[in-house]
Amino acid sequence: MTSPLIPTIRPARPEDVPAVVAMVHELAEYERAPEQCHLTTEQLTAALFCPAPALHGHVAVDAQDQPVGFALWFLNFSTWAGVHGIYLEDLYVRPTARGTGAGRLLLATLADICVRRGYRRLEWWMIDWNPAAGFYASIGAEPMSEWVPYRLSGDALSALAAQAAAAGTRAGD
């Protein structure tokens, strides 16, 4: 039995989706990019609860079983290690629940999944000004400064995809 002040971590359920979507929008606001966040309840429900979901979620819940934090994640694969890992897309804990251990327990839950399944890595990105860097360092996470993230989206993504179509190659989906 956990203390009422210490959240419980469990897999997300369909009834948690509206709260998780609201927290994703809170996270976007915190990261000074609310106009970039378009996630809907319908989209997240479809992603998490379709027949073969590629996205997974856990929530930190309070004593009344109300979500106060979440982790949304998916599998990646290391060709060098030859095994899957977890990529943590987003972790967020509402300000009222910070300091309760919710963030640490969400990460510990994902670490436990990694260890039990034989995955070698739990990875995520963090915006460079986020004060959570100190927390991540305290649990032994190391910044990967030698790797530079790249993103292809919008018109550039469409233009590159058009090259595949022009060459007559299509993904097998």
Tab-separated table of C-alpha atoms in Angstrom, residues 73-162:
chain	number	residue	atom	x	y	z
A	73	TRP	CA	6.793	5.862	-25.010
A	74	PHE	CA	7.512	3.501	-27.873
A	75	LEU	CA	10.091	0.901	-28.808
A	76	ASN	CA	13.224	1.694	-30.741
A	77	PHE	CA	15.909	-0.724	-31.886
A	78	SER	CA	19.685	-0.594	-31.621
A	79	THR	CA	21.325	-2.262	-34.583
A	80	TRP	CA	24.616	-2.264	-32.705
A	81	ALA	CA	23.245	-3.901	-29.565
A	82	GLY	CA	20.761	-6.028	-31.516
A	83	VAL	CA	17.917	-5.375	-29.087
A	84	HIS	CA	15.016	-3.021	-28.552
A	85	GLY	CA	15.006	-0.107	-26.175
A	86	ILE	CA	12.431	2.387	-25.006
A	87	TYR	CA	12.205	5.893	-26.378
A	88	LEU	CA	10.375	8.157	-23.956
A	89	GLU	CA	8.468	10.663	-26.087
A	90	ASP	CA	7.068	12.717	-23.218
A	91	LEU	CA	7.185	12.712	-19.433
A	92	TYR	CA	5.170	15.254	-17.502
A	93	VAL	CA	4.064	15.699	-13.920
A	94	ARG	CA	1.571	18.391	-12.997
A	95	PRO	CA	3.063	21.144	-10.811
A	96	THR	CA	0.830	20.124	-7.881
A	97	ALA	CA	2.350	16.624	-7.925
A	98	ARG	CA	5.996	17.582	-8.382
A	99	GLY	CA	8.192	16.538	-5.497
A	100	THR	CA	6.029	13.478	-4.765
A	101	GLY	CA	8.308	11.073	-6.630
A	102	ALA	CA	5.916	10.717	-9.581
A	103	GLY	CA	8.558	11.499	-12.221
A	104	ARG	CA	11.100	9.171	-10.658
A	105	LEU	CA	8.506	6.381	-10.383
A	106	LEU	CA	7.428	6.807	-14.009
A	107	LEU	CA	11.054	6.518	-15.130
A	108	ALA	CA	11.659	3.611	-12.742
A	109	THR	CA	8.664	1.806	-14.268
A	110	LEU	CA	10.114	2.195	-17.761
A	111	ALA	CA	13.540	1.110	-16.520
A	112	ASP	CA	11.912	-1.983	-15.023
A	113	ILE	CA	10.258	-2.790	-18.367
A	114	CYS	CA	13.661	-2.456	-20.044
A	115	VAL	CA	15.389	-4.743	-17.568
A	116	ARG	CA	12.639	-7.395	-17.547
A	117	ARG	CA	12.457	-7.502	-21.364
A	118	GLY	CA	16.200	-7.403	-21.953
A	119	TYR	CA	16.195	-3.927	-23.489
A	120	ARG	CA	19.480	-2.084	-23.067
A	121	ARG	CA	18.434	1.542	-23.327
A	122	LEU	CA	15.910	4.055	-22.066
A	123	GLU	CA	16.347	7.247	-24.058
A	124	TRP	CA	14.671	10.642	-24.367
A	125	TRP	CA	15.313	14.202	-25.481
A	126	MET	CA	14.997	17.212	-23.249
A	127	ILE	CA	14.746	20.857	-24.231
A	128	ASP	CA	18.072	22.455	-23.310
A	129	TRP	CA	16.728	24.966	-20.767
A	130	ASN	CA	14.606	22.466	-18.800
A	131	PRO	CA	15.564	22.464	-15.103
A	132	ALA	CA	14.884	18.699	-15.018
A	133	ALA	CA	18.490	18.214	-16.183
A	134	GLY	CA	19.589	18.114	-12.546
A	135	PHE	CA	16.989	15.476	-11.724
A	136	TYR	CA	18.027	13.348	-14.713
A	137	ALA	CA	21.679	13.586	-13.668
A	138	SER	CA	20.724	12.528	-10.127
A	139	ILE	CA	19.339	9.220	-11.429
A	140	GLY	CA	22.428	8.547	-13.539
A	141	ALA	CA	21.150	9.706	-16.948
A	142	GLU	CA	23.840	11.126	-19.196
A	143	PRO	CA	23.359	13.783	-21.877
A	144	MET	CA	24.342	12.612	-25.342
A	145	SER	CA	26.006	15.797	-26.567
A	146	GLU	CA	27.952	14.053	-29.323
A	147	TRP	CA	24.727	13.129	-31.174
A	148	VAL	CA	22.890	15.796	-33.135
A	149	PRO	CA	19.145	15.334	-33.585
A	150	TYR	CA	17.687	15.852	-37.055
A	151	ARG	CA	14.080	16.284	-38.114
A	152	LEU	CA	12.455	16.118	-41.518
A	153	SER	CA	8.900	17.485	-41.658
A	154	GLY	CA	6.466	19.602	-43.631
A	155	ASP	CA	7.424	20.571	-47.181
A	156	ALA	CA	10.880	18.985	-46.924
A	157	LEU	CA	9.348	15.653	-45.890
A	158	SER	CA	6.853	15.806	-48.766
A	159	ALA	CA	9.576	16.713	-51.266
A	160	LEU	CA	11.750	13.790	-50.249
A	161	ALA	CA	8.770	11.401	-50.325
A	162	ALA	CA	8.015	12.592	-53.848
